[in-house]
């Protein structure tokens, strides 16, 4: 966060210092050798960068585990033409996916507003009929992971963990909990997808016990977020916001637990009711 002097009008004009969320530009080059074969860029909050990169690679299908990354090099620079920090990451993977990467788009930047993954190699795209059809996943068998009474405690538990949002109103947050509601990873970012990638990366670089984790996000649950959970192996996702139609259809196909509008003592279950003891 950065301090900036601004003006505010509430019946009369006043000037004061306010905290502003910081946005940085991440440039990532990927290849099995020294010359990159894939690249992407992202507007992110410039912290937990390595966790974001690893989480993004896993949740977008480029790697299956952290050992698939042979080398990771990160360096930053300040450019006059672009405000804020520019972070460069050069990666060497053991091998690139042989099939077309499911997240390929016709553009190559992850915008902070939506955070959808993209690649400069082009092609692909998601059709409404074939969405998720390229995933090589099997439907999970739900079993109770957490009770409904425990689930409604999550908003209370994170109340003291979202200081950046309270001070700027600009950040999304993501959290990973174990079945006992111990907080295992947390991240904030200007993009909700980026925050999810960061906690996935934190878990990947740490214990890697995704099957025992519940993801809570402050953003709405979209199909992109569902795909990230499916690829990482996270069985249950919850949000204080809404779940979108395509996200629910995809989640039901693979028995992913989806909970929305988790507020107060109520929540909606859109998919995977068996993950919750009611």
Coordinates of C-alpha atoms in Angstrom, one line a residue:
X1 CA 0.0 0.0 0.0
X2 CA 1.1 3.5 -0.8
X3 CA 0.3 6.8 0.9
X4 CA -1.1 9.5 -1.4
X5 CA -2.5 13.0 -0.7
X6 CA -6.1 13.2 -2.1
X7 CA -9.1 15.5 -1.9
X8 CA -12.5 14.4 -0.6
X9 CA -15.8 16.2 -0.7
X10 CA -18.4 15.7 2.0
X11 CA -20.3 19.0 1.9
X12 CA -17.0 20.7 1.8
X13 CA -13.6 20.0 0.2
X14 CA -10.9 18.5 2.4
X15 CA -7.4 17.2 1.7
X16 CA -5.7 14.4 3.6
X17 CA -3.4 11.4 3.2
X18 CA -5.0 8.1 2.2
X19 CA -3.7 4.5 1.6
X20 CA -3.9 3.3 -2.0
X21 CA -3.6 -0.3 -3.1
X22 CA -0.4 -1.0 -5.1
X23 CA -0.5 -2.6 -8.5
X24 CA 2.6 -4.1 -10.1
X25 CA 3.3 -5.7 -13.5
X26 CA 4.5 -9.3 -13.6
X27 CA 6.2 -10.6 -16.8
X28 CA 6.8 -14.4 -16.9
X29 CA 8.8 -16.3 -19.5
X30 CA 8.5 -20.1 -19.6
X31 CA 10.4 -22.8 -21.4
X32 CA 12.2 -26.0 -21.0
X33 CA 15.4 -24.3 -22.1
X34 CA 16.9 -20.8 -22.0
X35 CA 14.7 -19.5 -24.8
X36 CA 11.0 -19.0 -23.7
X37 CA 8.3 -20.8 -25.5
X38 CA 5.4 -19.4 -23.5
X39 CA 4.9 -16.1 -21.7
X40 CA 2.3 -14.3 -19.8
X41 CA 1.9 -11.0 -17.9
X42 CA -0.3 -10.1 -15.0
X43 CA -1.3 -7.0 -13.1
X44 CA -0.8 -8.2 -9.4
X45 CA -0.2 -6.9 -6.0
X46 CA 3.6 -7.1 -5.8
X47 CA 3.9 -9.6 -2.9
X48 CA 3.9 -13.4 -2.6
X49 CA 5.1 -13.4 -6.3
X50 CA 6.7 -16.9 -6.2
X51 CA 3.5 -18.3 -4.6
X52 CA 1.4 -16.7 -7.3
X53 CA 3.6 -18.0 -10.1
X54 CA 3.6 -21.6 -8.8
X55 CA -0.1 -21.5 -7.9
X56 CA -1.0 -20.1 -11.4
X57 CA 1.1 -22.8 -13.1
X58 CA -0.6 -25.6 -11.1
X59 CA -4.1 -24.2 -11.3
X60 CA -3.9 -23.6 -15.1
X61 CA -2.5 -27.0 -15.9
X62 CA 1.1 -26.3 -16.8
X63 CA 2.6 -28.3 -14.0
X64 CA 1.5 -31.2 -11.8
X65 CA 3.7 -30.4 -8.8
X66 CA 6.4 -28.1 -7.7
X67 CA 9.2 -30.4 -8.9
X68 CA 8.1 -29.8 -12.4
X69 CA 9.8 -26.4 -12.1
X70 CA 13.6 -26.8 -12.7
X71 CA 14.6 -23.2 -12.3
X72 CA 13.0 -20.0 -11.0
X73 CA 14.6 -16.6 -11.3
X74 CA 13.0 -13.4 -10.2
X75 CA 14.1 -9.8 -10.4
X76 CA 12.5 -6.4 -10.4
X77 CA 13.0 -3.0 -12.0
X78 CA 11.5 0.4 -12.0
X79 CA 10.5 1.8 -15.4
X80 CA 9.8 5.5 -16.1
X81 CA 7.1 4.6 -18.7
X82 CA 5.1 2.4 -16.3
X83 CA 4.3 3.5 -12.7
X84 CA 5.1 0.9 -10.0
X85 CA 7.4 -2.1 -10.0
X86 CA 7.9 -4.4 -12.9
X87 CA 8.7 -7.9 -11.8
X88 CA 10.4 -10.4 -14.2
X89 CA 10.3 -14.1 -13.7
X90 CA 12.2 -16.6 -15.9
X91 CA 11.1 -20.3 -15.5
X92 CA 12.5 -23.5 -16.8
X93 CA 10.1 -26.5 -16.7
X94 CA 11.0 -30.1 -17.0
X95 CA 8.7 -30.2 -20.0
X96 CA 5.9 -28.2 -21.5
X97 CA 2.4 -29.8 -21.9
X98 CA 2.2 -31.8 -25.1
X99 CA -1.4 -30.9 -25.6
X100 CA -2.9 -27.5 -26.1
X101 CA -3.0 -25.6 -22.8
X102 CA -6.7 -25.4 -21.8
X103 CA -6.3 -21.7 -20.7
X104 CA -4.9 -20.3 -24.0
X105 CA -6.7 -17.1 -25.1
X106 CA -6.3 -14.6 -27.9
X107 CA -4.6 -12.1 -25.5
X108 CA -1.7 -12.3 -23.1
X109 CA -2.4 -10.3 -20.0
X110 CA -4.1 -11.2 -16.8
X111 CA -6.1 -8.1 -16.0
X112 CA -6.6 -7.3 -12.3
X113 CA -10.3 -7.0 -12.7
X114 CA -10.9 -10.6 -13.7
X115 CA -7.5 -12.4 -13.4
X116 CA -8.3 -15.0 -16.1
X117 CA -5.2 -16.9 -17.2
X118 CA -3.7 -16.3 -20.7
X119 CA -0.8 -17.1 -22.9
X120 CA 1.0 -15.4 -25.7
X121 CA 1.0 -18.6 -27.6
X122 CA -2.6 -17.9 -28.6
X123 CA -5.3 -20.2 -29.9
X124 CA -7.8 -22.2 -27.7
X125 CA -10.6 -20.3 -26.0
X126 CA -13.5 -21.7 -24.1
X127 CA -16.7 -22.6 -25.8
X128 CA -19.9 -22.8 -23.8
X129 CA -20.5 -26.4 -24.8
X130 CA -16.9 -27.7 -24.2
X131 CA -16.0 -25.7 -21.1
X132 CA -13.9 -28.0 -18.9
X133 CA -14.1 -30.9 -21.4
X134 CA -10.3 -30.9 -21.8
X135 CA -9.7 -31.5 -18.1
X136 CA -8.4 -35.0 -17.4
X137 CA -10.1 -35.3 -14.0
X138 CA -12.4 -37.7 -12.3
X139 CA -15.4 -36.8 -10.2
X140 CA -14.5 -36.9 -6.5
X141 CA -16.5 -38.9 -3.9
X142 CA -17.8 -36.4 -1.3
X143 CA -17.3 -37.1 2.3
X144 CA -17.9 -34.8 5.3
X145 CA -15.0 -32.3 5.5
X146 CA -16.5 -29.7 7.7
X147 CA -19.8 -29.1 9.6
X148 CA -22.3 -26.4 8.8
X149 CA -21.7 -24.9 12.2
X150 CA -18.0 -24.7 11.6
X151 CA -18.5 -23.3 8.1
X152 CA -20.3 -20.2 9.4
X153 CA -17.4 -19.4 11.7
X154 CA -15.1 -18.6 8.7
X155 CA -16.3 -15.0 8.2
X156 CA -15.7 -14.4 11.9
X157 CA -12.2 -16.0 11.8
X158 CA -11.1 -13.8 8.8
X159 CA -12.5 -10.6 10.2
X160 CA -9.0 -9.7 11.6
X161 CA -7.2 -10.8 8.5
X162 CA -8.5 -8.3 5.9
X163 CA -6.9 -5.1 7.1
X164 CA -5.8 -4.2 3.6
X165 CA -9.4 -4.2 2.4
X166 CA -10.6 -2.2 5.4
X167 CA -7.9 0.4 4.8
X168 CA -8.2 0.7 1.0
X169 CA -11.4 -1.0 -0.2
X170 CA -9.3 -2.4 -3.1
X171 CA -8.2 -5.9 -2.2
X172 CA -9.6 -9.4 -2.7
X173 CA -8.5 -12.1 -0.2
X174 CA -8.2 -15.9 -0.4
X175 CA -7.7 -18.3 2.5
X176 CA -7.0 -22.0 2.9
X177 CA -8.3 -23.8 6.0
X178 CA -7.9 -27.3 7.2
X179 CA -10.9 -29.3 8.5
X180 CA -10.3 -28.0 12.0
X181 CA -10.4 -24.4 10.6
X182 CA -6.7 -23.8 11.2
X183 CA -5.6 -21.1 8.7
X184 CA -3.0 -22.7 6.4
X185 CA -2.5 -19.9 3.8
X186 CA -3.8 -16.5 3.1
X187 CA -3.2 -13.9 0.4
X188 CA -4.5 -10.5 -0.8
X189 CA -4.4 -9.1 -4.3
X190 CA -6.1 -6.6 -6.5
X191 CA -7.5 -9.5 -8.5
X192 CA -9.5 -12.3 -7.0
X193 CA -8.0 -14.9 -9.3
X194 CA -4.5 -13.8 -8.3
X195 CA -5.3 -14.1 -4.6
X196 CA -6.5 -17.7 -5.2
X197 CA -3.4 -18.6 -7.2
X198 CA -1.2 -17.2 -4.4
X199 CA -2.8 -19.4 -1.7
X200 CA -2.6 -22.4 -4.0
X201 CA 1.1 -21.6 -4.5
X202 CA 1.6 -21.3 -0.8
X203 CA 0.2 -24.7 -0.2
X204 CA 2.1 -26.2 -3.2
X205 CA 5.4 -24.9 -1.8
X206 CA 4.4 -26.0 1.7
X207 CA 2.5 -29.1 2.8
X208 CA 0.8 -29.7 -0.5
X209 CA -2.3 -31.3 1.2
X210 CA -4.9 -29.9 -1.1
X211 CA -7.4 -32.7 -0.5
X212 CA -7.6 -31.6 3.1
X213 CA -8.2 -27.9 2.4
X214 CA -11.2 -25.6 2.1
X215 CA -10.8 -22.4 0.0
X216 CA -12.6 -19.3 1.1
X217 CA -12.6 -16.3 -1.3
X218 CA -14.0 -12.8 -0.9
X219 CA -14.8 -12.7 -4.6
X220 CA -17.6 -14.4 -6.5
X221 CA -17.2 -18.0 -7.6
X222 CA -16.7 -18.1 -11.3
X223 CA -15.9 -21.1 -13.6
X224 CA -12.2 -20.0 -13.6
X225 CA -12.0 -20.3 -9.9
X226 CA -13.7 -23.7 -10.0
X227 CA -11.2 -24.9 -12.6
X228 CA -8.3 -23.8 -10.3
X229 CA -9.7 -25.8 -7.4
X230 CA -10.3 -28.9 -9.6
X231 CA -6.7 -28.8 -11.0
X232 CA -5.2 -28.3 -7.5
X233 CA -7.4 -30.9 -5.9
X234 CA -9.2 -28.6 -3.4
X235 CA -12.6 -30.3 -2.7
X236 CA -14.6 -27.4 -1.3
X237 CA -14.8 -23.6 -2.0
X238 CA -16.8 -21.0 -0.2
X239 CA -17.5 -17.3 -0.7
X240 CA -19.4 -14.5 0.9
X241 CA -20.5 -13.7 -2.7
X242 CA -22.4 -15.4 -5.5
X243 CA -21.6 -18.5 -7.5
X244 CA -22.2 -18.2 -11.3
X245 CA -24.1 -20.6 -13.5
X246 CA -21.2 -22.1 -15.4
X247 CA -19.2 -22.5 -12.2
X248 CA -22.0 -24.5 -10.7
X249 CA -22.4 -26.7 -13.8
X250 CA -18.7 -27.5 -13.9
X251 CA -18.6 -28.1 -10.1
X252 CA -21.5 -30.5 -10.2
X253 CA -19.8 -32.5 -13.0
X254 CA -16.8 -33.2 -10.7
X255 CA -18.6 -33.1 -7.3
X256 CA -16.7 -30.0 -6.1
X257 CA -18.3 -28.4 -3.1
X258 CA -19.5 -24.9 -3.8
X259 CA -20.9 -22.6 -1.1
X260 CA -22.0 -19.0 -1.7
X261 CA -23.4 -16.1 0.3
X262 CA -21.7 -17.4 3.5
X263 CA -22.8 -14.6 5.8
X264 CA -24.0 -14.6 9.3
X265 CA -25.6 -17.9 10.1
X266 CA -26.6 -18.8 6.6
X267 CA -25.1 -20.0 3.3
X268 CA -26.2 -21.5 0.0
X269 CA -24.9 -24.9 -1.2
X270 CA -24.8 -25.1 -5.0
X271 CA -22.8 -28.3 -5.4
X272 CA -21.2 -31.1 -3.4
X273 CA -23.5 -31.1 -0.3
X274 CA -21.8 -34.3 0.8
X275 CA -18.6 -32.3 1.8
X276 CA -20.6 -30.6 4.6
X277 CA -22.0 -32.3 7.7
X278 CA -25.4 -30.8 8.2

